[in-house]
mmCIF file of N, CA and C in Angstrom:
data_model
loop_
_atom_site.group_PDB
_atom_site.id
_atom_site.type_symbol
_atom_site.label_atom_id
_atom_site.label_comp_id
_atom_site.label_asym_id
_atom_site.label_seq_id
_atom_site.Cartn_x
_atom_site.Cartn_y
_atom_site.Cartn_z
ATOM 1 N N MET A 554 -123.601 36.412 67.970
ATOM 2 C CA MET A 554 -124.496 36.579 69.108
ATOM 3 C C MET A 554 -125.795 35.809 68.902
ATOM 4 N N VAL A 555 -126.348 35.867 67.675
ATOM 5 C CA VAL A 555 -127.590 35.158 67.372
ATOM 6 C C VAL A 555 -127.380 33.651 67.504
ATOM 7 N N ASP A 556 -126.221 33.168 67.031
ATOM 8 C CA ASP A 556 -125.920 31.738 67.143
ATOM 9 C C ASP A 556 -125.824 31.300 68.601
ATOM 10 N N LYS A 557 -125.239 32.136 69.433
ATOM 11 C CA LYS A 557 -125.125 31.808 70.856
ATOM 12 C C LYS A 557 -126.503 31.751 71.508
ATOM 13 N N LEU A 558 -127.383 32.665 71.118
ATOM 14 C CA LEU A 558 -128.737 32.669 71.673
ATOM 15 C C LEU A 558 -129.506 31.424 71.228
ATOM 16 N N LYS A 559 -129.358 31.028 69.964
ATOM 17 C CA LYS A 559 -130.010 29.810 69.471
ATOM 18 C C LYS A 559 -129.482 28.593 70.216
ATOM 19 N N PHE A 560 -128.167 28.551 70.422
ATOM 20 C CA PHE A 560 -127.539 27.450 71.141
ATOM 21 C C PHE A 560 -128.088 27.379 72.565
ATOM 22 N N LEU A 561 -128.143 28.514 73.229
ATOM 23 C CA LEU A 561 -128.639 28.580 74.594
ATOM 24 C C LEU A 561 -130.115 28.192 74.660
ATOM 25 N N LYS A 562 -130.895 28.675 73.703
ATOM 26 C CA LYS A 562 -132.318 28.338 73.648
ATOM 27 C C LYS A 562 -132.502 26.828 73.494
ATOM 28 N N GLY A 563 -131.683 26.209 72.646
ATOM 29 C CA GLY A 563 -131.749 24.762 72.457
ATOM 30 C C GLY A 563 -131.430 23.999 73.731
ATOM 31 N N LYS A 564 -130.437 24.463 74.469
ATOM 32 C CA LYS A 564 -130.052 23.806 75.726
ATOM 33 C C LYS A 564 -131.142 23.970 76.787
ATOM 34 N N ILE A 565 -131.760 25.139 76.817
ATOM 35 C CA ILE A 565 -132.847 25.376 77.774
ATOM 36 C C ILE A 565 -134.032 24.458 77.449
ATOM 37 N N LYS A 566 -134.345 24.311 76.156
ATOM 38 C CA LYS A 566 -135.431 23.405 75.752
ATOM 39 C C LYS A 566 -135.120 21.972 76.171
ATOM 40 N N GLU A 567 -133.876 21.558 75.958
ATOM 41 C CA GLU A 567 -133.477 20.209 76.375
ATOM 42 C C GLU A 567 -133.653 20.034 77.875
ATOM 43 N N TYR A 568 -133.220 21.025 78.639
ATOM 44 C CA TYR A 568 -133.316 20.931 80.099
ATOM 45 C C TYR A 568 -134.777 20.870 80.543
ATOM 46 N N ILE A 569 -135.635 21.629 79.892
ATOM 47 C CA ILE A 569 -137.061 21.600 80.214
ATOM 48 C C ILE A 569 -137.645 20.228 79.888
ATOM 49 N N LYS A 570 -137.321 19.693 78.715
ATOM 50 C CA LYS A 570 -137.802 18.356 78.341
ATOM 51 C C LYS A 570 -137.278 17.301 79.319
ATOM 52 N N PHE A 571 -135.998 17.414 79.677
ATOM 53 C CA PHE A 571 -135.388 16.491 80.624
ATOM 54 C C PHE A 571 -136.158 16.506 81.941
ATOM 55 N N ASN A 572 -136.539 17.685 82.385
ATOM 56 C CA ASN A 572 -137.281 17.807 83.637
ATOM 57 C C ASN A 572 -138.714 17.310 83.515
ATOM 58 N N ILE A 573 -139.342 17.503 82.380
ATOM 59 C CA ILE A 573 -140.700 16.985 82.173
ATOM 60 C C ILE A 573 -140.679 15.459 82.195
ATOM 61 N N ILE A 574 -139.748 14.878 81.443
ATOM 62 C CA ILE A 574 -139.625 13.420 81.424
ATOM 63 C C ILE A 574 -139.229 12.919 82.808
ATOM 64 N N GLY A 575 -138.281 13.597 83.420
ATOM 65 C CA GLY A 575 -137.845 13.197 84.757
ATOM 66 C C GLY A 575 -138.955 13.279 85.781
ATOM 67 N N THR A 576 -139.743 14.332 85.717
ATOM 68 C CA THR A 576 -140.857 14.492 86.657
ATOM 69 C C THR A 576 -141.905 13.403 86.442
ATOM 70 N N SER A 577 -142.232 13.146 85.182
ATOM 71 C CA SER A 577 -143.206 12.088 84.876
ATOM 72 C C SER A 577 -142.694 10.734 85.357
ATOM 73 N N ASN A 578 -141.460 10.441 85.024
ATOM 74 C CA ASN A 578 -140.832 9.186 85.442
ATOM 75 C C ASN A 578 -140.793 9.099 86.968
ATOM 76 N N PHE A 579 -140.463 10.211 87.586
ATOM 77 C CA PHE A 579 -140.392 10.269 89.044
ATOM 78 C C PHE A 579 -141.752 10.002 89.680
ATOM 79 N N LEU A 580 -142.803 10.614 89.142
ATOM 80 C CA LEU A 580 -144.135 10.428 89.708
ATOM 81 C C LEU A 580 -144.586 8.977 89.605
ATOM 82 N N VAL A 581 -144.350 8.368 88.452
ATOM 83 C CA VAL A 581 -144.689 6.955 88.284
ATOM 84 C C VAL A 581 -143.873 6.110 89.264
ATOM 85 N N SER A 582 -142.589 6.419 89.385
ATOM 86 C CA SER A 582 -141.723 5.685 90.316
ATOM 87 C C SER A 582 -142.216 5.816 91.751
ATOM 88 N N GLN A 583 -142.652 7.007 92.112
ATOM 89 C CA GLN A 583 -143.114 7.227 93.481
ATOM 90 C C GLN A 583 -144.380 6.439 93.781
ATOM 91 N N VAL A 584 -145.252 6.302 92.792
ATOM 92 C CA VAL A 584 -146.451 5.483 92.984
ATOM 93 C C VAL A 584 -146.025 4.042 93.280
ATOM 94 N N PHE A 585 -145.090 3.515 92.469
ATOM 95 C CA PHE A 585 -144.595 2.163 92.715
ATOM 96 C C PHE A 585 -143.895 2.072 94.065
ATOM 97 N N TYR A 586 -143.110 3.089 94.405
ATOM 98 C CA TYR A 586 -142.410 3.108 95.693
ATOM 99 C C TYR A 586 -143.403 3.042 96.853
ATOM 100 N N ILE A 587 -144.426 3.858 96.790
ATOM 101 C CA ILE A 587 -145.425 3.886 97.860
ATOM 102 C C ILE A 587 -146.155 2.552 97.960
ATOM 103 N N ILE A 588 -146.479 1.960 96.809
ATOM 104 C CA ILE A 588 -147.136 0.645 96.820
ATOM 105 C C ILE A 588 -146.224 -0.403 97.451
ATOM 106 N N LEU A 589 -144.962 -0.428 97.033
ATOM 107 C CA LEU A 589 -144.026 -1.399 97.595
ATOM 108 C C LEU A 589 -143.816 -1.171 99.093
ATOM 109 N N PHE A 590 -143.706 0.086 99.489
ATOM 110 C CA PHE A 590 -143.436 0.424 100.888
ATOM 111 C C PHE A 590 -144.663 0.238 101.774
ATOM 112 N N MET A 591 -145.806 0.750 101.343
ATOM 113 C CA MET A 591 -146.983 0.759 102.212
ATOM 114 C C MET A 591 -147.859 -0.488 102.058
ATOM 115 N N VAL A 592 -148.016 -0.971 100.839
ATOM 116 C CA VAL A 592 -148.891 -2.123 100.623
ATOM 117 C C VAL A 592 -148.145 -3.435 100.870
ATOM 118 N N PHE A 593 -146.954 -3.552 100.247
ATOM 119 C CA PHE A 593 -146.191 -4.792 100.379
ATOM 120 C C PHE A 593 -145.238 -4.786 101.566
ATOM 121 N N LYS A 594 -145.180 -3.656 102.278
ATOM 122 C CA LYS A 594 -144.386 -3.516 103.509
ATOM 123 C C LYS A 594 -142.890 -3.812 103.308
ATOM 124 N N LEU A 595 -142.373 -3.473 102.111
ATOM 125 C CA LEU A 595 -140.937 -3.611 101.880
ATOM 126 C C LEU A 595 -140.203 -2.501 102.617
ATOM 127 N N ASN A 596 -138.995 -2.775 103.018
ATOM 128 C CA ASN A 596 -138.122 -1.762 103.609
ATOM 129 C C ASN A 596 -137.974 -0.611 102.616
ATOM 130 N N TYR A 597 -137.931 0.616 103.107
ATOM 131 C CA TYR A 597 -137.886 1.780 102.212
ATOM 132 C C TYR A 597 -136.655 1.778 101.307
ATOM 133 N N ILE A 598 -135.542 1.248 101.778
ATOM 134 C CA ILE A 598 -134.337 1.195 100.932
ATOM 135 C C ILE A 598 -134.531 0.192 99.798
ATOM 136 N N LEU A 599 -135.090 -0.977 100.083
ATOM 137 C CA LEU A 599 -135.353 -1.977 99.047
ATOM 138 C C LEU A 599 -136.400 -1.463 98.055
ATOM 139 N N ALA A 600 -137.458 -0.840 98.551
ATOM 140 C CA ALA A 600 -138.494 -0.298 97.670
ATOM 141 C C ALA A 600 -137.916 0.779 96.755
ATOM 142 N N TYR A 601 -137.073 1.629 97.302
ATOM 143 C CA TYR A 601 -136.449 2.683 96.490
ATOM 144 C C TYR A 601 -135.504 2.080 95.446
ATOM 145 N N THR A 602 -134.800 1.036 95.805
ATOM 146 C CA THR A 602 -133.877 0.388 94.873
ATOM 147 C C THR A 602 -134.626 -0.232 93.700
ATOM 148 N N ILE A 603 -135.693 -0.933 93.964
ATOM 149 C CA ILE A 603 -136.486 -1.559 92.901
ATOM 150 C C ILE A 603 -137.043 -0.501 91.954
ATOM 151 N N THR A 604 -137.624 0.538 92.508
ATOM 152 C CA THR A 604 -138.196 1.571 91.642
ATOM 153 C C THR A 604 -137.102 2.319 90.879
ATOM 154 N N SER A 605 -135.932 2.444 91.457
ATOM 155 C CA SER A 605 -134.823 3.110 90.766
ATOM 156 C C SER A 605 -134.372 2.325 89.536
ATOM 157 N N ILE A 606 -134.312 1.014 89.652
ATOM 158 C CA ILE A 606 -133.912 0.181 88.516
ATOM 159 C C ILE A 606 -134.883 0.358 87.356
ATOM 160 N N LEU A 607 -136.172 0.310 87.651
ATOM 161 C CA LEU A 607 -137.182 0.505 86.602
ATOM 162 C C LEU A 607 -137.096 1.913 86.009
ATOM 163 N N SER A 608 -136.884 2.872 86.856
ATOM 164 C CA SER A 608 -136.809 4.263 86.433
ATOM 165 C C SER A 608 -135.588 4.533 85.546
ATOM 166 N N ILE A 609 -134.469 3.905 85.859
ATOM 167 C CA ILE A 609 -133.239 4.081 85.063
ATOM 168 C C ILE A 609 -133.456 3.618 83.634
ATOM 169 N N CYS A 610 -134.069 2.459 83.485
ATOM 170 C CA CYS A 610 -134.322 1.934 82.130
ATOM 171 C C CYS A 610 -135.245 2.863 81.344
ATOM 172 N N ALA A 611 -136.314 3.299 81.983
ATOM 173 C CA ALA A 611 -137.250 4.201 81.313
ATOM 174 C C ALA A 611 -136.577 5.523 80.960
ATOM 175 N N ALA A 612 -135.778 6.063 81.864
ATOM 176 C CA ALA A 612 -135.124 7.355 81.646
ATOM 177 C C ALA A 612 -134.187 7.316 80.445
ATOM 178 N N TYR A 613 -133.438 6.247 80.298
ATOM 179 C CA TYR A 613 -132.507 6.151 79.163
ATOM 180 C C TYR A 613 -133.258 6.252 77.836
ATOM 181 N N PHE A 614 -134.286 5.442 77.683
ATOM 182 C CA PHE A 614 -134.999 5.421 76.409
ATOM 183 C C PHE A 614 -135.809 6.695 76.176
ATOM 184 N N LEU A 615 -136.464 7.194 77.187
ATOM 185 C CA LEU A 615 -137.263 8.412 77.022
ATOM 186 C C LEU A 615 -136.391 9.634 76.742
ATOM 187 N N ASN A 616 -135.294 9.773 77.461
ATOM 188 C CA ASN A 616 -134.413 10.917 77.226
ATOM 189 C C ASN A 616 -133.687 10.819 75.892
ATOM 190 N N SER A 617 -133.309 9.626 75.505
ATOM 191 C CA SER A 617 -132.666 9.466 74.194
ATOM 192 C C SER A 617 -133.606 9.929 73.090
ATOM 193 N N LYS A 618 -134.836 9.434 73.146
ATOM 194 C CA LYS A 618 -135.785 9.709 72.072
ATOM 195 C C LYS A 618 -136.345 11.128 72.112
ATOM 196 N N PHE A 619 -136.807 11.577 73.256
ATOM 197 C CA PHE A 619 -137.549 12.841 73.314
ATOM 198 C C PHE A 619 -136.712 14.055 73.728
ATOM 199 N N THR A 620 -135.811 13.894 74.655
ATOM 200 C CA THR A 620 -135.035 15.040 75.125
ATOM 201 C C THR A 620 -133.908 15.384 74.178
ATOM 202 N N PHE A 621 -133.092 14.379 73.873
ATOM 203 C CA PHE A 621 -131.877 14.624 73.098
ATOM 204 C C PHE A 621 -132.002 14.214 71.634
ATOM 205 N N LYS A 622 -133.180 13.748 71.235
ATOM 206 C CA LYS A 622 -133.484 13.410 69.836
ATOM 207 C C LYS A 622 -132.408 12.504 69.231
ATOM 208 N N ASN A 623 -132.050 11.467 69.955
ATOM 209 C CA ASN A 623 -131.028 10.545 69.490
ATOM 210 C C ASN A 623 -131.525 9.128 69.723
ATOM 211 N N GLU A 624 -131.949 8.493 68.641
ATOM 212 C CA GLU A 624 -132.448 7.128 68.755
ATOM 213 C C GLU A 624 -131.369 6.114 68.381
ATOM 214 N N ASN A 625 -130.132 6.541 68.437
ATOM 215 C CA ASN A 625 -129.013 5.657 68.173
ATOM 216 C C ASN A 625 -128.668 4.923 69.473
ATOM 217 N N TYR A 626 -129.541 3.988 69.829
ATOM 218 C CA TYR A 626 -129.355 3.248 71.070
ATOM 219 C C TYR A 626 -128.176 2.290 70.922
ATOM 220 N N SER A 627 -127.439 2.124 71.990
ATOM 221 C CA SER A 627 -126.351 1.152 71.969
ATOM 222 C C SER A 627 -126.146 0.612 73.383
ATOM 223 N N ALA A 628 -125.549 -0.546 73.444
ATOM 224 C CA ALA A 628 -125.266 -1.144 74.749
ATOM 225 C C ALA A 628 -124.306 -0.253 75.537
ATOM 226 N N LYS A 629 -123.361 0.373 74.816
ATOM 227 C CA LYS A 629 -122.387 1.239 75.484
ATOM 228 C C LYS A 629 -123.077 2.468 76.080
ATOM 229 N N LYS A 630 -123.960 3.113 75.300
ATOM 230 C CA LYS A 630 -124.684 4.280 75.817
ATOM 231 C C LYS A 630 -125.575 3.886 76.986
ATOM 232 N N PHE A 631 -126.232 2.744 76.855
ATOM 233 C CA PHE A 631 -127.089 2.292 77.944
ATOM 234 C C PHE A 631 -126.251 2.037 79.195
ATOM 235 N N SER A 632 -125.111 1.383 79.025
ATOM 236 C CA SER A 632 -124.231 1.092 80.161
ATOM 237 C C SER A 632 -123.730 2.371 80.829
ATOM 238 N N LEU A 633 -123.335 3.343 80.014
ATOM 239 C CA LEU A 633 -122.888 4.620 80.570
ATOM 240 C C LEU A 633 -124.038 5.351 81.266
ATOM 241 N N SER A 634 -125.232 5.251 80.693
ATOM 242 C CA SER A 634 -126.411 5.855 81.319
ATOM 243 C C SER A 634 -126.685 5.212 82.668
ATOM 244 N N VAL A 635 -126.536 3.904 82.720
ATOM 245 C CA VAL A 635 -126.733 3.204 83.988
ATOM 246 C C VAL A 635 -125.737 3.729 85.025
ATOM 247 N N LEU A 636 -124.489 3.949 84.602
ATOM 248 C CA LEU A 636 -123.490 4.494 85.525
ATOM 249 C C LEU A 636 -123.887 5.879 86.027
ATOM 250 N N VAL A 637 -124.418 6.711 85.136
ATOM 251 C CA VAL A 637 -124.883 8.046 85.541
ATOM 252 C C VAL A 637 -125.996 7.911 86.569
ATOM 253 N N TYR A 638 -126.925 6.999 86.296
ATOM 254 C CA TYR A 638 -128.049 6.847 87.215
ATOM 255 C C TYR A 638 -127.661 6.119 88.499
ATOM 256 N N ILE A 639 -126.612 5.319 88.456
ATOM 257 C CA ILE A 639 -126.088 4.749 89.707
ATOM 258 C C ILE A 639 -125.535 5.878 90.567
ATOM 259 N N PHE A 640 -124.821 6.794 89.923
ATOM 260 C CA PHE A 640 -124.344 7.987 90.640
ATOM 261 C C PHE A 640 -125.529 8.728 91.265
ATOM 262 N N GLU A 641 -126.587 8.930 90.470
ATOM 263 C CA GLU A 641 -127.769 9.620 90.986
ATOM 264 C C GLU A 641 -128.406 8.826 92.119
ATOM 265 N N TYR A 642 -128.483 7.515 91.955
ATOM 266 C CA TYR A 642 -129.071 6.665 92.990
ATOM 267 C C TYR A 642 -128.300 6.806 94.301
ATOM 268 N N ILE A 643 -126.975 6.707 94.216
ATOM 269 C CA ILE A 643 -126.144 6.816 95.423
ATOM 270 C C ILE A 643 -126.317 8.188 96.073
ATOM 271 N N LEU A 644 -126.304 9.224 95.245
ATOM 272 C CA LEU A 644 -126.506 10.571 95.766
ATOM 273 C C LEU A 644 -127.878 10.700 96.427
ATOM 274 N N ASN A 645 -128.919 10.263 95.718
ATOM 275 C CA ASN A 645 -130.272 10.346 96.268
ATOM 276 C C ASN A 645 -130.424 9.497 97.528
ATOM 277 N N MET A 646 -129.884 8.266 97.495
ATOM 278 C CA MET A 646 -130.016 7.395 98.660
ATOM 279 C C MET A 646 -129.320 8.019 99.870
ATOM 280 N N GLY A 647 -128.154 8.603 99.644
ATOM 281 C CA GLY A 647 -127.460 9.287 100.735
ATOM 282 C C GLY A 647 -128.294 10.418 101.305
ATOM 283 N N ILE A 648 -128.895 11.186 100.417
ATOM 284 C CA ILE A 648 -129.743 12.303 100.862
ATOM 285 C C ILE A 648 -130.968 11.783 101.609
ATOM 286 N N ILE A 649 -131.585 10.727 101.075
ATOM 287 C CA ILE A 649 -132.785 10.159 101.706
ATOM 288 C C ILE A 649 -132.455 9.645 103.110
ATOM 289 N N ILE A 650 -131.401 8.853 103.215
ATOM 290 C CA ILE A 650 -131.016 8.318 104.523
ATOM 291 C C ILE A 650 -130.675 9.459 105.482
ATOM 292 N N PHE A 651 -129.947 10.446 104.976
ATOM 293 C CA PHE A 651 -129.605 11.605 105.793
ATOM 294 C C PHE A 651 -130.860 12.316 106.299
ATOM 295 N N LEU A 652 -131.814 12.541 105.401
ATOM 296 C CA LEU A 652 -133.051 13.229 105.795
ATOM 297 C C LEU A 652 -133.865 12.414 106.796
ATOM 298 N N VAL A 653 -133.937 11.094 106.564
ATOM 299 C CA VAL A 653 -134.713 10.230 107.461
ATOM 300 C C VAL A 653 -134.040 10.123 108.826
ATOM 301 N N LYS A 654 -132.739 9.862 108.821
ATOM 302 C CA LYS A 654 -132.032 9.616 110.087
ATOM 303 C C LYS A 654 -131.722 10.907 110.860
ATOM 304 N N THR A 655 -131.359 11.962 110.146
ATOM 305 C CA THR A 655 -130.929 13.185 110.811
ATOM 306 C C THR A 655 -132.091 14.117 111.147
ATOM 307 N N PHE A 656 -133.012 14.271 110.214
ATOM 308 C CA PHE A 656 -134.098 15.232 110.406
ATOM 309 C C PHE A 656 -135.450 14.575 110.660
ATOM 310 N N ASN A 657 -135.447 13.232 110.755
ATOM 311 C CA ASN A 657 -136.690 12.475 110.991
ATOM 312 C C ASN A 657 -137.765 12.800 109.966
ATOM 313 N N ILE A 658 -137.348 13.060 108.741
ATOM 314 C CA ILE A 658 -138.315 13.300 107.666
ATOM 315 C C ILE A 658 -138.907 11.957 107.270
ATOM 316 N N ASN A 659 -140.174 11.938 107.020
ATOM 317 C CA ASN A 659 -140.912 10.743 106.673
ATOM 318 C C ASN A 659 -140.292 10.041 105.461
ATOM 319 N N GLU A 660 -140.320 8.699 105.476
ATOM 320 C CA GLU A 660 -139.733 7.899 104.399
ATOM 321 C C GLU A 660 -140.427 8.092 103.056
ATOM 322 N N ILE A 661 -141.627 8.613 103.059
ATOM 323 C CA ILE A 661 -142.326 8.902 101.803
ATOM 324 C C ILE A 661 -141.955 10.296 101.297
ATOM 325 N N ILE A 662 -141.713 11.208 102.179
ATOM 326 C CA ILE A 662 -141.382 12.592 101.806
ATOM 327 C C ILE A 662 -139.922 12.727 101.372
ATOM 328 N N ALA A 663 -139.016 12.031 102.031
ATOM 329 C CA ALA A 663 -137.582 12.170 101.734
ATOM 330 C C ALA A 663 -137.242 11.921 100.259
ATOM 331 N N PRO A 664 -137.806 10.891 99.611
ATOM 332 C CA PRO A 664 -137.496 10.699 98.184
ATOM 333 C C PRO A 664 -138.040 11.807 97.272
ATOM 334 N N LEU A 665 -138.969 12.586 97.778
ATOM 335 C CA LEU A 665 -139.482 13.711 96.997
ATOM 336 C C LEU A 665 -138.515 14.896 97.019
ATOM 337 N N ILE A 666 -137.692 14.964 98.039
ATOM 338 C CA ILE A 666 -136.756 16.075 98.210
ATOM 339 C C ILE A 666 -135.435 15.822 97.485
ATOM 340 N N ALA A 667 -134.963 14.593 97.514
ATOM 341 C CA ALA A 667 -133.626 14.254 96.998
ATOM 342 C C ALA A 667 -133.354 14.696 95.551
ATOM 343 N N PRO A 668 -134.291 14.530 94.619
ATOM 344 C CA PRO A 668 -133.991 14.906 93.224
ATOM 345 C C PRO A 668 -133.700 16.388 93.000
ATOM 346 N N VAL A 669 -134.102 17.225 93.920
ATOM 347 C CA VAL A 669 -133.800 18.651 93.788
ATOM 348 C C VAL A 669 -132.283 18.843 93.673
ATOM 349 N N PHE A 670 -131.534 18.017 94.364
ATOM 350 C CA PHE A 670 -130.082 18.142 94.389
ATOM 351 C C PHE A 670 -129.386 17.367 93.268
ATOM 352 N N SER A 671 -130.026 16.330 92.764
ATOM 353 C CA SER A 671 -129.352 15.478 91.786
ATOM 354 C C SER A 671 -129.680 15.791 90.327
ATOM 355 N N THR A 672 -130.760 16.471 90.059
ATOM 356 C CA THR A 672 -131.187 16.687 88.675
ATOM 357 C C THR A 672 -130.183 17.470 87.819
ATOM 358 N N PRO A 673 -129.659 18.604 88.259
ATOM 359 C CA PRO A 673 -128.728 19.333 87.373
ATOM 360 C C PRO A 673 -127.491 18.540 86.948
ATOM 361 N N PRO A 674 -126.766 17.894 87.853
ATOM 362 C CA PRO A 674 -125.597 17.147 87.370
ATOM 363 C C PRO A 674 -125.979 15.960 86.493
ATOM 364 N N VAL A 675 -127.094 15.315 86.779
ATOM 365 C CA VAL A 675 -127.518 14.175 85.972
ATOM 366 C C VAL A 675 -127.896 14.617 84.558
ATOM 367 N N PHE A 676 -128.523 15.761 84.421
ATOM 368 C CA PHE A 676 -128.848 16.280 83.084
ATOM 369 C C PHE A 676 -127.584 16.414 82.244
ATOM 370 N N PHE A 677 -126.574 17.056 82.776
ATOM 371 C CA PHE A 677 -125.352 17.285 82.001
ATOM 372 C C PHE A 677 -124.620 15.980 81.706
ATOM 373 N N LEU A 678 -124.614 15.068 82.646
ATOM 374 C CA LEU A 678 -123.967 13.780 82.403
ATOM 375 C C LEU A 678 -124.725 12.959 81.352
ATOM 376 N N MET A 679 -126.050 12.940 81.434
ATOM 377 C CA MET A 679 -126.843 12.203 80.441
ATOM 378 C C MET A 679 -126.713 12.823 79.055
ATOM 379 N N ARG A 680 -126.682 14.123 78.989
ATOM 380 C CA ARG A 680 -126.502 14.795 77.697
ATOM 381 C C ARG A 680 -125.169 14.392 77.091
ATOM 382 N N LEU A 681 -124.148 14.370 77.895
ATOM 383 C CA LEU A 681 -122.818 13.979 77.447
ATOM 384 C C LEU A 681 -122.825 12.548 76.911
ATOM 385 N N VAL A 682 -123.485 11.640 77.609
ATOM 386 C CA VAL A 682 -123.526 10.231 77.200
ATOM 387 C C VAL A 682 -124.329 10.054 75.912
ATOM 388 N N ILE A 683 -125.526 10.600 75.868
ATOM 389 C CA ILE A 683 -126.426 10.346 74.742
ATOM 390 C C ILE A 683 -125.985 11.085 73.477
ATOM 391 N N LYS A 684 -125.517 12.294 73.622
ATOM 392 C CA LYS A 684 -125.112 13.077 72.450
ATOM 393 C C LYS A 684 -123.732 12.682 71.916
ATOM 394 N N ASN A 685 -122.951 11.949 72.681
ATOM 395 C CA ASN A 685 -121.599 11.572 72.267
ATOM 396 C C ASN A 685 -121.664 10.657 71.056
ATOM 397 N N LYS A 686 -121.060 11.043 69.970
ATOM 398 C CA LYS A 686 -121.076 10.279 68.731
ATOM 399 C C LYS A 686 -120.169 9.060 68.786
ATOM 400 N N ASN A 687 -119.295 9.004 69.751
ATOM 401 C CA ASN A 687 -118.345 7.881 69.850
ATOM 402 C C ASN A 687 -118.898 6.708 70.656
ATOM 403 N N THR A 688 -120.119 6.833 71.150
ATOM 404 C CA THR A 688 -120.684 5.729 71.944
ATOM 405 C C THR A 688 -121.861 5.103 71.251
#
């Protein structure tokens, strides 16, 4: 029972760290998104795509080092991480477009809502990729 509690406590700590890093990364990304969208007048889909690419790279390295305590970086892990974040991007983009087109939610607000739905599955997928000893 004690071992199960320690295991659970460790997973909760990882999830909290994942969310702290994700929130920080997200906030920085949103600043860039707003600049690209409002200052440079890029289409919201293009602005979101550019910021997503930068965010994916940062997320891989930050989560490897700080969340999952694994600095065994590899091209394979990075590639798999990119696939996880492509999944997240597609999910988020679908949600954003849905919110903008269906509910007329502002293009700046919609990207703030989308991660609520994508964070839990992305955490488990990233943990699987980074902690996997075979990659």
